Amino acid sequence: MIRFLLTLLAGILLGGVVHLVSVLALPRIATQDAYSRLVPMTKTNSVVALPLTAPNESPMPFMDPAFAFAVCRYDLSTGPIKLAVPVSQAYTSVSFYTRNDVAYYAINDRSAGRRVIELDLMTEAQHAALPEDEDVTAADRLIVDSPTTTGLIMLKALAPEPGEMPQAQASLAASTCKVQTDTPAAKR
Amino acid sequence: MRLIFTTILVLAIAAAVGLGLTWATATRGTDLGTLTIGAWTAQPRIGTTEINPYARATVARSGELPIGTGDGISFIAKADDKKRPLDGRCDVVVSGVTPAARFWTLTLYDTKGRLVANALQRYGFTSEEVVRNADGSFAIRMAARARSGNWLPTAGIDRYQLVLRLYDTPVGVATRTQRDAPMPTIATAGCP
């Protein structure tokens, strides 16, 4: 009897370890996470509009049907990315996710404070490699550090009423996301 | 022989307990770091890098993308204020006011987070669309059949959930109570 109880106890303790390891491993081994779902319908380093959220064709669960969505799936291995999103009439926001779907940065039109949300996305190593005076001369440049080399940028524009959806989609269609080929210093 | 048997038993119990717990927490979610106001719950840290491992597992399993904190926050309700599960065959009224935010949207999803098909193609309300009373409060009625005022069709499904999303809002990690964030009430008004 005691032997059986010990067996049970050992099993439960080991089960706790299995539980912790599997919870931590799940984001890495999931095959139906948001990033994996978006890979077939997006292109690397360019903005692709998602279809309107509808009952039977939603790429992900829990998408807000009042919004137009576009995705830039990025890969920073060839250099930093420059993102420009024109602000729509109602509300526009840009959210950044790592390869494992962790939201690490989000900004909306009002906090960007301009007609166009413009920012540079780079890895921490690329940021560190920028010329020293670069940050000072371009103080208005918004630089976002990505924790992972690949990830997702989700662009959203609100259509407060269904009739404004075409405008929201149009403002996202005008946004760009591309690898900076020339050095940032030469551009400005 | 007995040792081998015991070892196998221990491993089997470990696998069942461990994976069972993981499955349960990843499917149903945990109360870790949740903010509950009335019938609504939110996870303020889900849109930050401080997201807890359980929330990460839930997000990876469901395939959703959490709202980033600089963007907004989402509150979910699966039951009314009296803890009665939301039933698509009943009339349910969401009424009152919402916390300060530039925009909000209220959306109806089935239990898996999909929109519910209906002839009107109405899946929710935005703060601009909703018809308000003179004092700024509103009432949205979820029902299977058409209702006057702000009607959100349920298509008569068994169970559904409501998601209230606040965009550009001070509500977040520092929010604790109803006083910081006055959430609307949810009441089941009647079942056929």
Coordinates of C-alpha atoms in Angstrom, one line a residue:
Chain A
M1 CA 0.0 0.0 0.0
I2 CA 2.7 2.4 1.0
R3 CA 4.6 1.4 -2.1
F4 CA 1.6 2.3 -4.2
L5 CA 1.1 5.7 -2.6
L6 CA 4.8 6.4 -3.1
T7 CA 4.4 5.5 -6.8
L8 CA 1.4 7.8 -7.0
L9 CA 3.3 10.6 -5.3
A10 CA 6.3 10.2 -7.6
G11 CA 4.1 10.2 -10.6
I12 CA 2.3 13.4 -9.6
L13 CA 5.6 15.2 -8.8
L14 CA 7.1 14.2 -12.1
G15 CA 3.8 15.2 -13.7
G16 CA 4.3 18.7 -12.4
V17 CA 7.6 18.8 -14.1
V18 CA 6.1 17.5 -17.3
H19 CA 3.4 20.2 -17.0
L20 CA 5.8 23.1 -16.6
V21 CA 8.1 21.9 -19.4
S22 CA 5.1 21.4 -21.8
V23 CA 3.6 24.8 -21.0
L24 CA 6.9 26.5 -21.7
A25 CA 7.5 24.5 -24.9
L26 CA 4.0 24.9 -26.3
P27 CA 4.6 28.3 -27.9
R28 CA 7.6 26.9 -29.7
I29 CA 6.0 23.7 -31.0
A30 CA 2.6 25.1 -31.9
T31 CA 1.9 24.6 -35.6
Q32 CA -1.4 26.6 -35.6
D33 CA -0.3 29.7 -34.0
A34 CA -1.0 33.1 -35.5
Y35 CA 2.4 33.4 -37.3
S36 CA 2.1 29.9 -38.8
R37 CA -1.4 30.7 -40.0
L38 CA -0.3 33.9 -41.7
V39 CA 2.7 32.5 -43.5
P40 CA 0.8 31.0 -46.4
M41 CA -1.2 34.2 -47.1
T42 CA 1.6 36.8 -46.6
K43 CA 4.9 37.8 -48.3
T44 CA 8.1 38.5 -46.5
N45 CA 8.8 42.2 -46.0
S46 CA 5.8 43.6 -47.8
V47 CA 2.3 44.7 -46.7
V48 CA -0.4 42.2 -47.5
A49 CA -4.1 43.1 -46.8
L50 CA -6.0 40.4 -44.9
P51 CA -9.6 39.6 -46.1
L52 CA -12.4 41.2 -44.2
T53 CA -13.2 39.3 -41.0
A54 CA -16.3 37.1 -41.8
P55 CA -17.8 34.1 -40.1
N56 CA -16.2 31.5 -42.3
E57 CA -13.0 33.1 -43.5
S58 CA -11.1 34.5 -40.6
P59 CA -7.4 33.7 -40.6
M60 CA -7.3 33.9 -36.8
P61 CA -9.9 33.6 -34.0
F62 CA -11.0 36.7 -32.1
M63 CA -10.4 39.3 -34.9
D64 CA -12.3 42.5 -34.6
P65 CA -14.7 42.8 -37.6
A66 CA -14.8 46.6 -37.3
F67 CA -11.2 46.8 -38.5
A68 CA -9.4 46.4 -41.8
F69 CA -6.2 44.4 -41.2
A70 CA -2.9 44.2 -43.1
V71 CA 0.2 42.3 -42.2
C72 CA 3.9 42.7 -42.8
R73 CA 5.7 39.5 -42.0
Y74 CA 9.3 40.7 -41.6
D75 CA 12.7 39.2 -41.7
L76 CA 15.5 41.5 -40.6
S77 CA 18.4 39.3 -41.6
T78 CA 19.0 41.4 -44.7
G79 CA 18.8 44.7 -42.9
P80 CA 16.5 47.0 -41.0
I81 CA 12.9 47.7 -42.2
K82 CA 11.3 51.0 -42.8
L83 CA 7.6 51.1 -42.1
A84 CA 5.2 53.9 -43.2
V85 CA 1.5 53.7 -42.5
P86 CA -0.8 56.6 -43.5
V87 CA -3.3 57.4 -40.8
S88 CA -6.9 56.7 -41.6
Q89 CA -9.7 59.1 -40.5
A90 CA -10.8 57.3 -37.4
Y91 CA -8.1 55.2 -35.7
T92 CA -5.0 53.5 -37.0
S93 CA -2.6 51.3 -35.0
V94 CA 0.5 49.3 -35.6
S95 CA 1.4 46.3 -33.4
F96 CA 4.6 44.3 -33.4
Y97 CA 4.8 40.6 -32.6
T98 CA 7.8 38.3 -32.3
R99 CA 8.0 35.0 -34.2
N100 CA 6.3 33.4 -31.1
D101 CA 3.3 35.9 -31.1
V102 CA 4.4 38.0 -28.2
A103 CA 3.3 41.6 -28.6
Y104 CA 6.4 43.7 -27.8
Y105 CA 5.4 47.1 -29.1
A106 CA 2.2 48.9 -30.3
I107 CA 1.6 52.5 -31.3
N108 CA -1.5 54.3 -32.4
D109 CA -2.0 57.3 -34.7
R110 CA -2.4 59.7 -31.8
S111 CA 0.8 58.7 -30.0
A112 CA 2.6 58.8 -33.3
G113 CA 1.2 62.4 -33.6
R114 CA 1.6 62.7 -37.4
R115 CA -0.3 62.0 -40.6
V116 CA 1.9 59.0 -41.3
I117 CA 3.2 56.5 -38.7
E118 CA 6.8 56.2 -39.7
L119 CA 9.3 54.0 -38.0
D120 CA 12.4 51.9 -38.4
L121 CA 12.4 48.3 -37.2
M122 CA 15.8 46.6 -36.5
T123 CA 17.4 44.0 -34.3
E124 CA 19.3 45.1 -31.3
A125 CA 22.5 44.3 -33.0
Q126 CA 21.6 46.5 -36.0
H127 CA 20.6 49.3 -33.7
A128 CA 23.9 49.1 -31.8
A129 CA 25.7 49.2 -35.2
L130 CA 24.2 52.6 -36.1
P131 CA 26.6 55.5 -36.2
E132 CA 27.0 57.2 -32.8
D133 CA 25.6 60.6 -33.8
E134 CA 22.7 59.1 -35.8
D135 CA 20.3 59.1 -32.8
V136 CA 21.0 62.8 -32.1
T137 CA 20.7 64.1 -35.7
A138 CA 17.5 62.2 -36.3
A139 CA 15.7 62.7 -33.0
D140 CA 12.3 62.5 -34.7
R141 CA 13.1 59.1 -36.1
L142 CA 11.3 56.4 -34.2
I143 CA 13.4 53.2 -33.9
V144 CA 11.9 50.0 -32.6
D145 CA 14.1 47.1 -31.6
S146 CA 12.8 43.6 -32.5
P147 CA 13.7 40.8 -30.0
T148 CA 13.6 38.3 -32.8
T149 CA 14.9 38.4 -36.4
T150 CA 11.5 37.4 -37.8
G151 CA 8.0 38.5 -36.7
L152 CA 4.8 40.1 -37.6
I153 CA 3.6 43.7 -37.9
M154 CA -0.1 44.0 -37.7
L155 CA -1.6 47.2 -39.3
K156 CA -5.1 48.0 -38.2
A157 CA -7.5 50.7 -39.4
L158 CA -10.9 51.2 -37.8
A159 CA -14.1 51.6 -39.8
P160 CA -16.5 53.1 -37.1
E161 CA -19.4 52.4 -39.4
P162 CA -19.5 49.6 -42.1
G163 CA -19.7 52.3 -44.9
E164 CA -16.2 53.5 -43.9
M165 CA -14.5 50.2 -44.4
P166 CA -13.3 51.0 -48.0
Q167 CA -11.5 54.1 -46.7
A168 CA -9.9 52.1 -43.9
Q169 CA -8.7 49.5 -46.4
A170 CA -7.4 52.2 -48.8
S171 CA -5.3 53.8 -46.1
L172 CA -3.7 50.4 -45.2
A173 CA -3.2 49.7 -48.9
A174 CA -1.1 52.8 -49.2
S175 CA 1.3 51.7 -46.4
T176 CA 4.7 50.3 -47.1
C177 CA 7.1 48.0 -45.3
K178 CA 10.5 47.4 -46.9
V179 CA 14.1 46.6 -46.3
Q180 CA 16.3 49.7 -46.1
T181 CA 18.8 49.2 -48.9
D182 CA 20.8 52.4 -48.6
T183 CA 22.2 53.6 -45.3
P184 CA 19.7 55.6 -43.2
A185 CA 22.1 58.5 -42.9
A186 CA 22.3 59.0 -46.7
K187 CA 18.5 59.1 -46.9
R188 CA 18.0 62.2 -44.8
Chain B
M1 CA 10.1 -7.0 -12.7
R2 CA 8.3 -5.1 -10.0
L3 CA 10.7 -2.2 -10.4
I4 CA 10.0 -2.0 -14.1
F5 CA 6.3 -2.0 -13.5
T6 CA 6.5 0.7 -10.9
T7 CA 8.7 2.9 -13.2
I8 CA 6.2 2.5 -16.0
L9 CA 3.4 3.4 -13.7
V10 CA 5.2 6.5 -12.4
L11 CA 5.9 7.7 -16.0
A12 CA 2.3 7.0 -17.1
I13 CA 0.9 9.0 -14.1
A14 CA 3.4 11.8 -14.8
A15 CA 2.4 12.0 -18.5
A16 CA -1.3 12.0 -17.7
V17 CA -1.1 14.5 -14.9
G18 CA 1.4 16.8 -16.7
L19 CA -0.1 16.9 -20.1
G20 CA -3.7 16.9 -18.7
L21 CA -2.9 20.0 -16.7
T22 CA -1.3 21.7 -19.7
W23 CA -4.2 20.9 -21.9
A24 CA -6.7 22.2 -19.3
T25 CA -4.8 25.4 -18.7
A26 CA -4.1 26.1 -22.4
T27 CA -7.7 25.5 -23.4
R28 CA -9.6 27.2 -20.5
G29 CA -6.9 29.7 -19.5
T30 CA -5.9 30.6 -16.0
D31 CA -6.8 33.3 -13.6
L32 CA -3.1 34.4 -13.5
G33 CA -2.9 38.2 -13.8
T34 CA -6.6 38.6 -14.8
L35 CA -8.6 41.7 -14.1
T36 CA -12.2 41.0 -13.3
I37 CA -14.8 43.7 -13.3
G38 CA -18.4 42.5 -13.1
A39 CA -18.9 39.8 -15.7
W40 CA -15.9 40.9 -17.7
T41 CA -12.3 39.7 -17.5
A42 CA -9.2 41.0 -19.1
Q43 CA -5.5 40.1 -19.0
P44 CA -3.8 43.5 -19.1
R45 CA -0.3 42.0 -19.5
I46 CA -1.2 39.8 -22.4
G47 CA -0.2 42.5 -24.9
T48 CA 3.2 43.1 -23.4
T49 CA 6.5 41.1 -23.2
E50 CA 5.6 40.4 -19.5
I51 CA 2.9 38.0 -20.7
N52 CA 2.8 34.9 -18.4
P53 CA 3.7 31.4 -19.8
Y54 CA 0.1 30.2 -19.4
A55 CA -1.3 33.1 -21.5
R56 CA 1.5 32.4 -24.1
A57 CA 0.5 28.8 -24.3
T58 CA -3.2 29.7 -24.7
V59 CA -2.4 32.2 -27.4
A60 CA -0.2 29.7 -29.3
R61 CA -2.9 27.1 -29.1
S62 CA -5.8 29.2 -30.2
G63 CA -3.9 31.1 -32.9
E64 CA -5.0 34.5 -31.9
L65 CA -2.9 37.7 -31.7
P66 CA -3.4 39.5 -28.4
I67 CA -4.0 43.3 -28.6
G68 CA -0.8 45.2 -27.9
T69 CA -0.9 47.4 -24.8
G70 CA -0.2 50.6 -26.8
D71 CA -3.2 49.8 -28.9
G72 CA -5.9 48.7 -26.5
I73 CA -7.3 46.1 -24.1
S74 CA -10.0 43.5 -24.6
F75 CA -12.5 42.3 -22.0
I76 CA -14.3 39.0 -22.4
A77 CA -17.6 37.9 -20.9
K78 CA -18.9 34.3 -21.1
A79 CA -21.7 34.7 -18.5
D80 CA -24.0 37.4 -17.3
D81 CA -23.7 39.3 -14.0
K82 CA -25.4 36.4 -12.2
K83 CA -22.9 33.9 -13.7
R84 CA -25.5 32.5 -16.0
P85 CA -23.8 31.4 -19.3
L86 CA -24.6 33.5 -22.3
D87 CA -27.3 31.7 -24.2
G88 CA -28.1 32.6 -27.8
R89 CA -31.7 31.6 -27.4
C90 CA -32.3 34.1 -24.6
D91 CA -32.5 37.9 -24.7
V92 CA -29.4 39.4 -23.1
V93 CA -29.0 43.1 -22.5
V94 CA -25.6 44.8 -22.1
S95 CA -26.2 48.3 -20.7
G96 CA -24.5 51.2 -19.0
V97 CA -21.3 53.0 -19.9
T98 CA -17.8 52.0 -20.9
P99 CA -14.5 53.2 -19.5
A100 CA -12.7 56.1 -21.1
A101 CA -11.4 55.2 -24.5
R102 CA -11.2 56.9 -27.9
F103 CA -13.2 54.0 -29.5
W104 CA -14.7 50.8 -28.3
T105 CA -16.2 47.8 -30.1
L106 CA -18.4 45.1 -28.8
T107 CA -18.3 41.8 -30.7
L108 CA -20.2 38.5 -30.4
Y109 CA -18.2 35.3 -31.0
D110 CA -19.0 31.6 -30.7
T111 CA -17.0 29.6 -28.1
K112 CA -14.1 29.2 -30.5
G113 CA -13.7 32.9 -31.3
R114 CA -15.5 32.8 -34.7
L115 CA -18.1 35.3 -35.7
V116 CA -21.7 34.1 -35.8
A117 CA -23.2 34.2 -39.3
N118 CA -26.4 36.2 -39.7
A119 CA -28.4 37.7 -42.6
L120 CA -27.8 41.2 -41.4
Q121 CA -24.0 40.7 -41.4
R122 CA -23.9 42.4 -38.0
Y123 CA -21.3 40.9 -35.7
G124 CA -20.9 43.7 -33.2
F125 CA -21.2 47.4 -32.5
T126 CA -18.7 50.2 -32.5
S127 CA -18.9 53.2 -30.1
E128 CA -19.9 55.3 -33.1
E129 CA -22.7 53.1 -34.4
V130 CA -24.5 52.4 -31.1
V131 CA -27.7 54.4 -30.4
R132 CA -27.4 56.1 -27.1
N133 CA -29.8 57.5 -24.5
A134 CA -29.8 61.2 -23.7
D135 CA -27.3 60.7 -20.8
G136 CA -24.8 58.9 -23.0
S137 CA -25.5 55.4 -21.7
F138 CA -26.5 52.6 -24.1
A139 CA -28.2 49.3 -24.2
I140 CA -27.4 46.5 -26.7
R141 CA -29.8 43.6 -26.9
M142 CA -28.5 40.1 -27.9
A143 CA -31.3 38.0 -29.2
A144 CA -32.1 35.4 -31.9
R145 CA -35.0 37.4 -33.4
A146 CA -35.0 41.0 -34.4
R147 CA -35.4 43.6 -31.6
S148 CA -35.8 47.4 -31.7
G149 CA -32.9 49.6 -30.9
N150 CA -29.3 48.1 -30.8
W151 CA -29.9 44.5 -31.8
L152 CA -27.1 42.0 -32.0
P153 CA -28.2 38.8 -33.6
T154 CA -27.1 35.5 -31.9
A155 CA -28.5 33.2 -34.6
G156 CA -29.9 31.2 -31.7
I157 CA -26.6 29.4 -30.9
D158 CA -26.2 27.6 -27.7
R159 CA -23.3 29.4 -26.1
Y160 CA -21.5 32.6 -27.1
Q161 CA -19.1 35.1 -25.7
L162 CA -18.9 38.9 -25.8
V163 CA -15.6 40.8 -26.3
L164 CA -15.5 44.5 -25.4
R165 CA -12.4 46.1 -26.8
L166 CA -11.2 49.5 -25.8
Y167 CA -8.8 51.3 -28.1
D168 CA -6.5 54.1 -27.0
T169 CA -7.5 53.9 -23.4
P170 CA -5.9 54.5 -20.0
V171 CA -7.4 51.2 -18.8
G172 CA -4.6 48.7 -18.4
V173 CA -2.1 47.2 -16.0
A174 CA -2.8 49.8 -13.3
T175 CA -6.6 49.3 -13.4
R176 CA -8.1 47.5 -10.4
T177 CA -11.7 48.1 -9.8
Q178 CA -15.0 49.2 -11.3
R179 CA -14.3 52.8 -10.3
D180 CA -11.2 52.9 -12.6
A181 CA -13.1 51.2 -15.4
P182 CA -17.0 51.3 -15.3
M183 CA -17.9 48.3 -17.3
P184 CA -21.5 47.8 -18.7
T185 CA -23.7 45.3 -16.9
I186 CA -24.9 42.1 -18.6
A187 CA -28.3 40.8 -17.7
T188 CA -30.4 37.9 -19.1
A189 CA -33.8 39.5 -19.7
G190 CA -35.7 36.4 -20.6
C191 CA -35.6 33.0 -22.2
P192 CA -38.3 31.5 -24.5

